[in-house]
Short mmCIF file of C-alpha atoms and ligand atoms in Angstrom, two decimals:
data_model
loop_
_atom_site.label_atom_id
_atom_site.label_comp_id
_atom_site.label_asym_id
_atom_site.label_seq_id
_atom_site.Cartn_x
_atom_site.Cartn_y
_atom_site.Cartn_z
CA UNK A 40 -6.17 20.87 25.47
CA UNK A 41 -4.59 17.95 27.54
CA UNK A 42 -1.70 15.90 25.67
CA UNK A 43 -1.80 12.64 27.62
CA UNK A 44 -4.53 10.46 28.60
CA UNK A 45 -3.94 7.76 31.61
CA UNK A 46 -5.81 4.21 32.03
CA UNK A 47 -6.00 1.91 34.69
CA UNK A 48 -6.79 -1.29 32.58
CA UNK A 49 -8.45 -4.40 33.65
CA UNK A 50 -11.82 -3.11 35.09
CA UNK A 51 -14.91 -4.94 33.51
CA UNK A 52 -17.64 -1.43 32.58
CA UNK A 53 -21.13 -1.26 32.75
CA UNK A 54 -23.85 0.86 31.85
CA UNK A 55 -25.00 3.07 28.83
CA UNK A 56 -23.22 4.78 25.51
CA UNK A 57 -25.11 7.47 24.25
CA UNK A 58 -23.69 7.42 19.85
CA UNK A 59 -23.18 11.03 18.85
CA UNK A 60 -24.10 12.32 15.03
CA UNK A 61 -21.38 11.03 12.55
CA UNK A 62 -18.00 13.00 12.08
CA UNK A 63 -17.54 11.31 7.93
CA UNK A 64 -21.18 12.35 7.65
CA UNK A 65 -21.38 15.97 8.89
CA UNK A 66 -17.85 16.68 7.10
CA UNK A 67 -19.92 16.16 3.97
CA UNK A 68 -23.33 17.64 4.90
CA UNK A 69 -21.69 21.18 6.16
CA UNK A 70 -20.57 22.26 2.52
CA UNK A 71 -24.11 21.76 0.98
CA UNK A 72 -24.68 25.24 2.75
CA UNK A 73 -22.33 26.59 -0.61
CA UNK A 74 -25.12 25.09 -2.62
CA UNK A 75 -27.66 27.97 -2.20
CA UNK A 76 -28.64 30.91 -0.50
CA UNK A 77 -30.81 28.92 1.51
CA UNK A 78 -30.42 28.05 4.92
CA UNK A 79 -29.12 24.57 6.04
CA UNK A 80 -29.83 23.38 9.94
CA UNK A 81 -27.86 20.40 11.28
CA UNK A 82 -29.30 18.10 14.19
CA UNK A 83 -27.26 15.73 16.04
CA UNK A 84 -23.98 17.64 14.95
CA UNK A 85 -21.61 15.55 16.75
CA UNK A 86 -18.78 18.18 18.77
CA UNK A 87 -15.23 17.52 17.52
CA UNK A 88 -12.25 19.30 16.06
CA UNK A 89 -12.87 18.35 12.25
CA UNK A 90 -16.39 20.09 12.28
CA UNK A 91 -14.81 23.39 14.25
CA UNK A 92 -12.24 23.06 11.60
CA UNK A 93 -15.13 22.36 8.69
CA UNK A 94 -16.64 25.41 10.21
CA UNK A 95 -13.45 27.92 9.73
CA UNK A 96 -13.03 26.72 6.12
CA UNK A 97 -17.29 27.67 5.23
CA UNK A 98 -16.43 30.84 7.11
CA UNK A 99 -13.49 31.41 4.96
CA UNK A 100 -15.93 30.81 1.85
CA UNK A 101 -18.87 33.19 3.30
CA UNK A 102 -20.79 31.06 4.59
CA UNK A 103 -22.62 32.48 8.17
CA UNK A 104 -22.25 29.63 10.98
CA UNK A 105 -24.27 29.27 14.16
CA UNK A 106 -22.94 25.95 16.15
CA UNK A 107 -25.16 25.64 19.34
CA UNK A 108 -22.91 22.66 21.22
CA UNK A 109 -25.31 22.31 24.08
CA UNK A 110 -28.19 21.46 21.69
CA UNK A 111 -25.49 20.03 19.13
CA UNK A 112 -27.51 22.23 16.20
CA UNK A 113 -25.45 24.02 13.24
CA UNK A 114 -27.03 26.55 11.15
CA UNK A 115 -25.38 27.16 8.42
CA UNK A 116 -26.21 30.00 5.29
CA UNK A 117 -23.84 31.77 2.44
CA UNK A 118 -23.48 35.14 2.88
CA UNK A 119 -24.07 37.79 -0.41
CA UNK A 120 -20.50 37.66 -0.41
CA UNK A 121 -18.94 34.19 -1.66
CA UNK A 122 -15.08 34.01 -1.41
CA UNK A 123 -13.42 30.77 -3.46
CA UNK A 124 -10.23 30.13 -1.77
CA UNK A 125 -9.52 27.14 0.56
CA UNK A 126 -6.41 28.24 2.20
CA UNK A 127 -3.97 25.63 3.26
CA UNK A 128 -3.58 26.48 6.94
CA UNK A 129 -6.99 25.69 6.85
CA UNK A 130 -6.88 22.57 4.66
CA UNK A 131 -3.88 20.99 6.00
CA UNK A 132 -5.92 20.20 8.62
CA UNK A 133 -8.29 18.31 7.37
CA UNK A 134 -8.28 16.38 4.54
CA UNK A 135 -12.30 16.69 3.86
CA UNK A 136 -11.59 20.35 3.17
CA UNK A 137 -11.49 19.24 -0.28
CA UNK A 138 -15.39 18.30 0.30
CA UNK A 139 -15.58 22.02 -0.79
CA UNK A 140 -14.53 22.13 -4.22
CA UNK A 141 -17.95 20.17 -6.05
CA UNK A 142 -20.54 22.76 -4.61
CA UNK A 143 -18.04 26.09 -4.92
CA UNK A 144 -17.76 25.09 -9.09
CA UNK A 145 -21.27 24.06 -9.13
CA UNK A 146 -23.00 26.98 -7.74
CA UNK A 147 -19.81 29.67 -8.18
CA UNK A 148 -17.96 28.37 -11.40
CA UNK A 149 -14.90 28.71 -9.37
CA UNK A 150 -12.76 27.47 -6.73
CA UNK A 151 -8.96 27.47 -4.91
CA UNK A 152 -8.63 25.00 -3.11
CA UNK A 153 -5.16 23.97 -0.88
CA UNK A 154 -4.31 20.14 -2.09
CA UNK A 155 -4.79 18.41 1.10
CA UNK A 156 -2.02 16.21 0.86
CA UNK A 157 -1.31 12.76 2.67
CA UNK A 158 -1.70 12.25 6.40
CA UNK A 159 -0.26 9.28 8.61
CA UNK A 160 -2.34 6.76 6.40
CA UNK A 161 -1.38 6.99 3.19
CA UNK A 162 -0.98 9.35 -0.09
CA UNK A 163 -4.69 10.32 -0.19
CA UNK A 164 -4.91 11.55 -3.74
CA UNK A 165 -7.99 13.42 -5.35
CA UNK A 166 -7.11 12.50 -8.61
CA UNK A 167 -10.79 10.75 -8.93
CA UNK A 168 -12.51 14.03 -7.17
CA UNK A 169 -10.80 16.06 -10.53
CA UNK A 170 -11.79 13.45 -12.91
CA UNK A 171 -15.06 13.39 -12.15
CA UNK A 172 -15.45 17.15 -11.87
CA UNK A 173 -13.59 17.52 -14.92
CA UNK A 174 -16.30 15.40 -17.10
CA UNK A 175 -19.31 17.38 -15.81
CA UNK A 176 -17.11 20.28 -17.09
CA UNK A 177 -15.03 21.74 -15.08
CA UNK A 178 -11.74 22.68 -15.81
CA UNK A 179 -8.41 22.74 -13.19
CA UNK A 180 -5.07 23.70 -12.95
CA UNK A 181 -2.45 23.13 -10.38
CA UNK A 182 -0.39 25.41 -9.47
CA UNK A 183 1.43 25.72 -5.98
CA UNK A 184 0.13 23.11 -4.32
CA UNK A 185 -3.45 24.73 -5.09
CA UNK A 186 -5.57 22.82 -7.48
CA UNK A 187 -7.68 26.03 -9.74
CA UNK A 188 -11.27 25.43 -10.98
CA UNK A 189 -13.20 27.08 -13.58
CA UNK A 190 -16.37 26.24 -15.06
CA UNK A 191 -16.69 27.91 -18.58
CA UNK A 192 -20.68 28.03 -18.64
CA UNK A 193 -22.66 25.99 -16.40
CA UNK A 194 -22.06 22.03 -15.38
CA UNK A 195 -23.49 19.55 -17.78
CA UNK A 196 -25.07 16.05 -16.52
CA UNK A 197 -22.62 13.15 -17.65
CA UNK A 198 -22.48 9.39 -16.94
CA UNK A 199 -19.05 8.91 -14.85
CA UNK A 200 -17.74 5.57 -14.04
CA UNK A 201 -15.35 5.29 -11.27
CA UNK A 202 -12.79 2.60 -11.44
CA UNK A 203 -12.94 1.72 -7.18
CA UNK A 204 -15.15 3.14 -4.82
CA UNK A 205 -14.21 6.45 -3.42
CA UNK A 206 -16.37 8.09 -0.63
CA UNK A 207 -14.58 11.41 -1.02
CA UNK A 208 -14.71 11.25 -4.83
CA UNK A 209 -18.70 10.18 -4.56
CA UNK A 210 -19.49 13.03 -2.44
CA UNK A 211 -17.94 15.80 -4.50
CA UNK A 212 -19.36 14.49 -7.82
CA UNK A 213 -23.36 14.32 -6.32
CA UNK A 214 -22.57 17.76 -4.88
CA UNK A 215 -21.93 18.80 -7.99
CA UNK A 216 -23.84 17.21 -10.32
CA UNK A 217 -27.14 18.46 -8.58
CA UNK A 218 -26.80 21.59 -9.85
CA UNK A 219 -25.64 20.49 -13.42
CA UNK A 220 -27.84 20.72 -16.12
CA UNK A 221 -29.70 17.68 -16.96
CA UNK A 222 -28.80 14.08 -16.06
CA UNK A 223 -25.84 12.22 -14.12
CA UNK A 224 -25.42 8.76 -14.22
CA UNK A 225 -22.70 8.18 -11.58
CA UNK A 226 -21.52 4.76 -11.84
CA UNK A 227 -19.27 2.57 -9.13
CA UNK A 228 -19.98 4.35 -6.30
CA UNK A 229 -19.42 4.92 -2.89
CA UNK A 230 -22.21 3.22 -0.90
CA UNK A 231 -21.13 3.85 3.02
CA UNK A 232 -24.30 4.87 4.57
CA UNK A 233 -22.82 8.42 4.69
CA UNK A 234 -23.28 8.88 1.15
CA UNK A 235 -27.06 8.00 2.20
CA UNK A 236 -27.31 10.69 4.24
CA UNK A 237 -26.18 12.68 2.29
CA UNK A 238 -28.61 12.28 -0.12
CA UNK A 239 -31.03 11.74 1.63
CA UNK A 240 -30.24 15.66 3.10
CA UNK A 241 -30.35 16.57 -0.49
CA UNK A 242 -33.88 15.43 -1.75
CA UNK A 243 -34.80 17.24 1.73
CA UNK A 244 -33.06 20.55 -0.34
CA UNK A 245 -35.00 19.94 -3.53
CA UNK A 246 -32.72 18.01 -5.77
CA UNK A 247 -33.58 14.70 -7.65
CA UNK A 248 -31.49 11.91 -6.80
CA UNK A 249 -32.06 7.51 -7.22
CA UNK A 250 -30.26 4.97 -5.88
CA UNK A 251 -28.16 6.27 -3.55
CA UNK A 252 -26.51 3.23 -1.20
CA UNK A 253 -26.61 0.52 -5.04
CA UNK A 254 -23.69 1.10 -7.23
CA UNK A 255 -25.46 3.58 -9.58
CA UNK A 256 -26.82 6.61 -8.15
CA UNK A 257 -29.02 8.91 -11.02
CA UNK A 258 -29.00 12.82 -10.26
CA UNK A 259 -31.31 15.05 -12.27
CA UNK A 260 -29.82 18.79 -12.27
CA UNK A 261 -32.07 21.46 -10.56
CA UNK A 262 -31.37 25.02 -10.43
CA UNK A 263 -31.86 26.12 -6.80
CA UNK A 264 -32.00 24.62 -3.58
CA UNK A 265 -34.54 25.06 -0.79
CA UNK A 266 -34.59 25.58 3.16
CA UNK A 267 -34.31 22.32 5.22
CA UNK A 268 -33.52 20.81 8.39
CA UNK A 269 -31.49 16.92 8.53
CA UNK A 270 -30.83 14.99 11.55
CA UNK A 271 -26.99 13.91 11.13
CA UNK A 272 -26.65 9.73 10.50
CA UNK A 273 -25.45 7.81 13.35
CA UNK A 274 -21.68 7.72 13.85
CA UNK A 275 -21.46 3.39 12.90
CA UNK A 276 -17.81 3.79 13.46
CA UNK A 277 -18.27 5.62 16.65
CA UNK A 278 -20.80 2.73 17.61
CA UNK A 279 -18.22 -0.14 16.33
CA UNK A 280 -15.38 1.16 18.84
CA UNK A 281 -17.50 1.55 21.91
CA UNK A 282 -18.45 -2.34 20.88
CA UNK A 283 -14.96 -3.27 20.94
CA UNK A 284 -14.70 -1.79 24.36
CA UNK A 285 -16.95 -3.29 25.81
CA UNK A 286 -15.90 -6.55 24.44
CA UNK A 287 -12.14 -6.53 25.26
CA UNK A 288 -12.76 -5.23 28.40
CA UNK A 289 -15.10 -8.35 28.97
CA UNK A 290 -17.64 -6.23 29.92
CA UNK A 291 -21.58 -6.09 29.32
CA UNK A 292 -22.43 -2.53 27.79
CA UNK A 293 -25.65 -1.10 26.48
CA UNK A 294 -25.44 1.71 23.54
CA UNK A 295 -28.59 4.37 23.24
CA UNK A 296 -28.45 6.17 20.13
CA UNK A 297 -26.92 3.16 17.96
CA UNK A 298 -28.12 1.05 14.64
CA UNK A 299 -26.35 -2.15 13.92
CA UNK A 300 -27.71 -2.51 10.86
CA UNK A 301 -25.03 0.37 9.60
CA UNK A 302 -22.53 -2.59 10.57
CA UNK A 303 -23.56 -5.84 9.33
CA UNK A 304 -19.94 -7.04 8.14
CA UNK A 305 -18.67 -5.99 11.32
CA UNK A 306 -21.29 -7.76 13.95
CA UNK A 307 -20.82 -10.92 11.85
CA UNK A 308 -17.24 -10.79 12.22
CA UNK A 309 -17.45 -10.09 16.08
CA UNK A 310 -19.79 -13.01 16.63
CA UNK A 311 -17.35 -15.18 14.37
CA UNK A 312 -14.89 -14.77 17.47
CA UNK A 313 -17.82 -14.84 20.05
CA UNK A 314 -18.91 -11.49 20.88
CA UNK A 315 -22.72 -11.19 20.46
CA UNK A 316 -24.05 -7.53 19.66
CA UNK A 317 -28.10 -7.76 20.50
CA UNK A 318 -30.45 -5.21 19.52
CA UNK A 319 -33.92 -4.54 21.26
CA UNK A 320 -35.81 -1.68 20.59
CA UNK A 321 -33.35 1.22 20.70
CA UNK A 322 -30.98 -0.37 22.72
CA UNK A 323 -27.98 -2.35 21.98
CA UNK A 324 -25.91 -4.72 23.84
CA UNK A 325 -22.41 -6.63 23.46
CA UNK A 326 -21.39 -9.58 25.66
CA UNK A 327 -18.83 -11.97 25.32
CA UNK A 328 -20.76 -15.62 24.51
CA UNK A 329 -18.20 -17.31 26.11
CA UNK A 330 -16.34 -15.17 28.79
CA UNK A 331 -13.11 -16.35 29.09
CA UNK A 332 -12.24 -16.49 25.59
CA UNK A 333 -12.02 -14.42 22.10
CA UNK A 334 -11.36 -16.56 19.31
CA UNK A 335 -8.99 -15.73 16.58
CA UNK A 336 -10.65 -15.12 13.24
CA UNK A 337 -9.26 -13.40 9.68
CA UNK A 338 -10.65 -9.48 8.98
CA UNK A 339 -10.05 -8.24 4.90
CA UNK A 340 -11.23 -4.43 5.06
CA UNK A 341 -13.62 -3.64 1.75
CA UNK A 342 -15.76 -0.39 1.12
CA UNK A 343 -19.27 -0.72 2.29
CA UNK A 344 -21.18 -2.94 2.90
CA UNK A 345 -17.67 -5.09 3.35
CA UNK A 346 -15.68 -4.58 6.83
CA UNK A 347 -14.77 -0.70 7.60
CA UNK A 348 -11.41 0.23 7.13
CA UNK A 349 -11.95 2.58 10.45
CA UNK A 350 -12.57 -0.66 12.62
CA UNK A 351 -9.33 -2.16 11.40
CA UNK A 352 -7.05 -0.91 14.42
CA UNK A 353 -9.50 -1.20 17.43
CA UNK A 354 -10.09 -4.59 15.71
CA UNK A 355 -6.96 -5.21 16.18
CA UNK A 356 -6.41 -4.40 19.35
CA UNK A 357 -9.35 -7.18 20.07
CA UNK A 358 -7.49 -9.60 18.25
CA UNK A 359 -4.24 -8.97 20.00
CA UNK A 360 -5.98 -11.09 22.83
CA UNK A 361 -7.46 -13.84 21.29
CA UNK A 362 -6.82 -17.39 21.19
CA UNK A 363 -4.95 -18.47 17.89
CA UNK A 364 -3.50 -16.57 15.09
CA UNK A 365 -5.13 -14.09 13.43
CA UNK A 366 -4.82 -11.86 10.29
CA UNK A 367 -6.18 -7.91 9.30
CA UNK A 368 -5.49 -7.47 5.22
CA UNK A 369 -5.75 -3.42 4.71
CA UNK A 370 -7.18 -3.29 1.33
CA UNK A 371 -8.19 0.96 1.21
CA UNK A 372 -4.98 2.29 2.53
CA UNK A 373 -1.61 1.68 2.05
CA UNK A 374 -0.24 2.47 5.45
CA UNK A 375 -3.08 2.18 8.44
CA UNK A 376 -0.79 -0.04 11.01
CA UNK A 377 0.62 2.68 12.56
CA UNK A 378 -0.63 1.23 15.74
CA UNK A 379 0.96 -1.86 15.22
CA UNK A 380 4.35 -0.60 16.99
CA UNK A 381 2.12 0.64 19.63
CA UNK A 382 0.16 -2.66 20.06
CA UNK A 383 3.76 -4.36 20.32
CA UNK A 384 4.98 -2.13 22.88
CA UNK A 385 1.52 -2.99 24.89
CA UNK A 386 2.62 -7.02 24.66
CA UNK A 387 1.12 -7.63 21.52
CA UNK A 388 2.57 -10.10 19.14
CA UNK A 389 2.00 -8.67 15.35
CA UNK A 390 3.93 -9.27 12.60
CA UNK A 391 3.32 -7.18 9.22
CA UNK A 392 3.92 -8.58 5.66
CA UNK A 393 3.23 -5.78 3.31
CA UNK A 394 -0.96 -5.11 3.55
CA UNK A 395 -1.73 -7.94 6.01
CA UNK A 396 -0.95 -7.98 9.51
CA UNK A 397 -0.70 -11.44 11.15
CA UNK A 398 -1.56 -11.41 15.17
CA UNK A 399 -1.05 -14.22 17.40
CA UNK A 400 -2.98 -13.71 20.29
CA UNK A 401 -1.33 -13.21 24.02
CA UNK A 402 -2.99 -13.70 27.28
CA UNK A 403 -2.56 -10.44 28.45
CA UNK A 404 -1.30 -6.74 27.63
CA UNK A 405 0.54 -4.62 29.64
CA UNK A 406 -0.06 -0.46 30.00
CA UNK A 407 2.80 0.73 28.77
CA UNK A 408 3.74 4.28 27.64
CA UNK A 409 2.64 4.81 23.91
CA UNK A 410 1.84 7.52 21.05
CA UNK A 411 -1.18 8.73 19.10
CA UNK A 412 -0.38 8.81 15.27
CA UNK A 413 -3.83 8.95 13.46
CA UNK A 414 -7.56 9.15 14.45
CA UNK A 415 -8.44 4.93 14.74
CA UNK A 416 -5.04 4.05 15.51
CA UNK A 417 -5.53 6.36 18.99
CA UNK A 418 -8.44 4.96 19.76
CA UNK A 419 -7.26 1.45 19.43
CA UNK A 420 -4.47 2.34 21.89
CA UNK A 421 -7.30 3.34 24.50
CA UNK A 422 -9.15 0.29 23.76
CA UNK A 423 -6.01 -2.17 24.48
CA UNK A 424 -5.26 0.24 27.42
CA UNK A 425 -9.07 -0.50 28.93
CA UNK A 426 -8.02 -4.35 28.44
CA UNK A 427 -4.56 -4.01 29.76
CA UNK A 428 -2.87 -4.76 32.84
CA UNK A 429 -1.39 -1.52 34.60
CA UNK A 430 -1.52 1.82 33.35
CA UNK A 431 -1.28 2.98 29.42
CA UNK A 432 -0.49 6.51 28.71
CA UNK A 433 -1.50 7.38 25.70
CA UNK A 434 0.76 10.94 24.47
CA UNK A 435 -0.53 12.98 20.95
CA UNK A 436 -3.90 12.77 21.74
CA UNK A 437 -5.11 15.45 19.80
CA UNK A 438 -5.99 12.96 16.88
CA UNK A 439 -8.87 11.65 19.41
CA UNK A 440 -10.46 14.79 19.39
CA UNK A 441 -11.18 14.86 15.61
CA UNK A 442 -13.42 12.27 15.88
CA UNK A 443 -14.54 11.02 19.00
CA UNK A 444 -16.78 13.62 20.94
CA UNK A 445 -16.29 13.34 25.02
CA UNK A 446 -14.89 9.51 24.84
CA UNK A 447 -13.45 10.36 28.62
CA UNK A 448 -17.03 11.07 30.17
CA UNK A 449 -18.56 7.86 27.89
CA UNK A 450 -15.85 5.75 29.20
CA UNK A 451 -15.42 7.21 32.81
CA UNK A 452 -19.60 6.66 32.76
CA UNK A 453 -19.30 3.09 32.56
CA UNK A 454 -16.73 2.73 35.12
CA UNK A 455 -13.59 3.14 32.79
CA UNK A 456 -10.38 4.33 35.23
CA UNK A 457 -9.49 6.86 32.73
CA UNK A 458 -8.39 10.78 32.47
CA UNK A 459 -6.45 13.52 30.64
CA UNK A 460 -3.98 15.18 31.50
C1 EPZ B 300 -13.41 8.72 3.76
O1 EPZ B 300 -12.12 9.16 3.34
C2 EPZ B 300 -13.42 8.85 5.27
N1 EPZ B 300 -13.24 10.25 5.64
C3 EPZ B 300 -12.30 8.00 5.87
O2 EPZ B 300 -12.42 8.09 7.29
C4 EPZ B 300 -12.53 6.55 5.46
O3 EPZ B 300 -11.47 5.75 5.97
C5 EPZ B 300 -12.57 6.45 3.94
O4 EPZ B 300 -13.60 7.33 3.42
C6 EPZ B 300 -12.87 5.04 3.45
O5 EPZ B 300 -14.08 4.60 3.98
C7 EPZ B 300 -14.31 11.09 5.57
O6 EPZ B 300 -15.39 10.70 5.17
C8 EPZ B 300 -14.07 12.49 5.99
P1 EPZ B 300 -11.78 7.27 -0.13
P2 EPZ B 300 -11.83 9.39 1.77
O7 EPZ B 300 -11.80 8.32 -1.16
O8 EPZ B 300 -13.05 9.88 1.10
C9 EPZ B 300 -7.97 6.27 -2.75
C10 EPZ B 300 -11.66 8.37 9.48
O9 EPZ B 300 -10.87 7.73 10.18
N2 EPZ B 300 -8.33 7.44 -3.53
O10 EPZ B 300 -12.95 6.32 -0.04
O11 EPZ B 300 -10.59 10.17 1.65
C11 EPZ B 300 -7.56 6.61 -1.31
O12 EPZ B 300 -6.20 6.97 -1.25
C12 EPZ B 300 -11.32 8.66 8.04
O13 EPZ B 300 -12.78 8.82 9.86
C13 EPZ B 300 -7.62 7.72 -4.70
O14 EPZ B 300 -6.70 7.00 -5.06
O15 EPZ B 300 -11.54 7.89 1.30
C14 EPZ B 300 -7.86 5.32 -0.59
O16 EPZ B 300 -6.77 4.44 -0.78
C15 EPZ B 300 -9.96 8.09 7.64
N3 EPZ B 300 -7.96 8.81 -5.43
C16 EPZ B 300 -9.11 4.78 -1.31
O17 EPZ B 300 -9.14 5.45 -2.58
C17 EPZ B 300 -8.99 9.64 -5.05
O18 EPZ B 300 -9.26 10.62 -5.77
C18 EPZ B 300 -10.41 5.06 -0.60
O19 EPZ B 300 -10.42 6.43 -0.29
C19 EPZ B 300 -9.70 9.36 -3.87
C20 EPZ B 300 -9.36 8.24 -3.13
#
């Protein structure tokens, strides 16, 4: 695939986003096929690298995988023959790989899977994914950069508290504890509206789970798991960055497909520095209120419902143009401003002291030539490069294609002067 993509900044779009299934989402749906013998269908499966990556790793594990792209459908079903190991070619990856380890203990007692490591954001530990697992019985060992799980007899239902929210951590323990026997009382949890779906996927399987999206989710144990069909979630973060473009590029765009109540923190934050997100019927729209100006405002990044720690770069790249000063605290990870040096080269005037970055607004970027480092830091650069003066070309864009499915053709479709290369 194409290295390099190439903007010609400064042109106002128009027209209509169509917001694909989400990536966070379908990373955690795809392993419930381990769950059972029965078979799982996706809808809506959005087409990136982390599910064709997702879909190696259940293919590695037994699990028979149909991915229709035109009609964005998976169908996914174990084979007779289960295999435990999560190799680390695989897992290296993609950090979600370790989305496998809950159902393969669950249903198969066992499980090697590759540690995924850190990435370009920080340390990413699973120490809370192993704690959990380990009170509903499970047992691990780690040994060569493989963490080793062994369940002696079956799961057994638990009350776990977790001491911060982890999405990861959340995911693992309810796709575990559904097949535990008798009753979970997961405490502190995750409540991103991918957890929701999730669960909501679940109950569609069979299994009896309350309060999914509060801070206590209940999960009785069942002991198999039926047929279904489950429309991926909406992709909020997908929906938040094609917001952002519209509104730095001081343009009016519509969104098909979208759902701002997945992004309530967010919209209230936008219209804070006068950007107005409308919804009517199924369509959404952003405008600037007042066209000539962005104001400066200050962004602390929370788990759900608080502001997404995946908006926090293109956020940024909004508030690199704003009038004032403003300031992005990174509360979930301890090094997401890899952009920053990017931003900078663009024109941008950010200064970083430890976990908050403090931007005082310019009146204009310039395109400049800059790198891709991480998934929302790329996209951030393409959103300053829609805003900015000249061309921006963008190198290491492979970390685009993990999560944002066709953003050329949604961009070039509203008039964007971008391509690859
Ligand atoms: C999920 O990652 C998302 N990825 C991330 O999206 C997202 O940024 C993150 O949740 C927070 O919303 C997927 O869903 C595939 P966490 P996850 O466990 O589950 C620490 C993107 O750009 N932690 O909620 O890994 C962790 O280091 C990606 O789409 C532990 O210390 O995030 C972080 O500081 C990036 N021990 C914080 O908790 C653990 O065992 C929150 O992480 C687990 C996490």
């Amino acid at each position: 695939m194409k290295e390099k993509i190439f903007i010609e900044g400064g042109k106002r779009l128009s027209g209509s986003i169509p917001i694909s299934g989400a990536k966070n989402s379908c990373l955690a749906l795809m392993p419930l096929s381990l769950l059972s013998d029965s078979a799982l269908t996706l809808n809506n499966v959005p087409i990136l690298s982390d599910v064709e990556t997702m879909i190696v790793l259940l293919e590695s594990l037994g699990c028979v995988v149909s991915y229709q792209k035109t009609e964005k459908i998976l169908n996914l079903k174990m084979s007779a023959k289960p295999l435990f190991l999560a190799d680390y070619e695989i897992v290296k990856k993609m950090r979600a790989s370790i989305l496998v380890l809950g159902p393969l203990l669950a249903r198969f007692g066992q499980a090697i899977v590759a540690l995924p490591g850190g990435c370009a954001i920080g340390a990413r530990p699973v120490n809370l994914h192993l704690m959990a697992l380990e009170a509903l019985g499970a047992s691990f060992s780690i040994e060569n950069g493989y963490v080793k799980g062994n369940v002696a007899k079956s799961l057994k239902g638990c009350k776990i508290t977790f001491p911060f929210e982890s999405v990861g951590a959340t995911a693992n323990t309810i796709m575990a504890a559904v097949l535990a026997k008798g009753t979970s009382e997961l405490v502190n949890v995750a409540r991103e509206p991918e957890i929701i779906d999730l669960c909501k996927c679940l109950k569609s399987m069979g299994c009896k789970i309350e309060g999914e999206g509060e801070r206590t989710i209940i999960i009785e144990g069942v002991d198999t798991l039926r047929e279904t069909t489950h429309e991926v979630v909406m992709d909020r973060i997908e929906l938040g960055t094609f917001i952002i473009a519209g509104a730095i590029s001081d343009s009016d765009l519509e969104f098909t497909g979208g759902d701002i109540i997945l992004l309530e923190s967010f919209v209230d934050k936008l219209y804070e520095v006068g950007i107005e997100v409308c919804q009517s019927d199924s369509n959404l729209r952003v405008k600037r209120i007042n066209r000539s100006s962005i104001k400066h405002t200050n962004v602390l990044t929370e788990p759900f419902p608080g502001f997404p720690t995946d908006l926090q770069a293109q956020m940024m790249a909004l508030l690199s143009l704003a009038d004032g000063v403003s300031s992005i605290e990174e509360q979930i990870f301890e090094n997401r401003f890899m952009h920053v040096p990017e931003l900078i080269r663009m024109g941008a005037n950010i200064e970083i002291k430890g976990r908050k970055a403090v931007i005082s607004g310019v009146d204009k970027l310039k395109g400049a030539p800059v790198k891709a480092t991480d998934l929302r830091a790329s996209v951030s650069l393409v959103l300053a490069g829609l805003a900015a003066e000249g061309q921006t070309e963008i190198d290491k864009i492979h970390h685009i294609d993990r999560g944002y499915e066709d953003i050329i053709k949604k961009l070039t479709g509203c008039g964007a002067q971008i391509r690859r290369y």
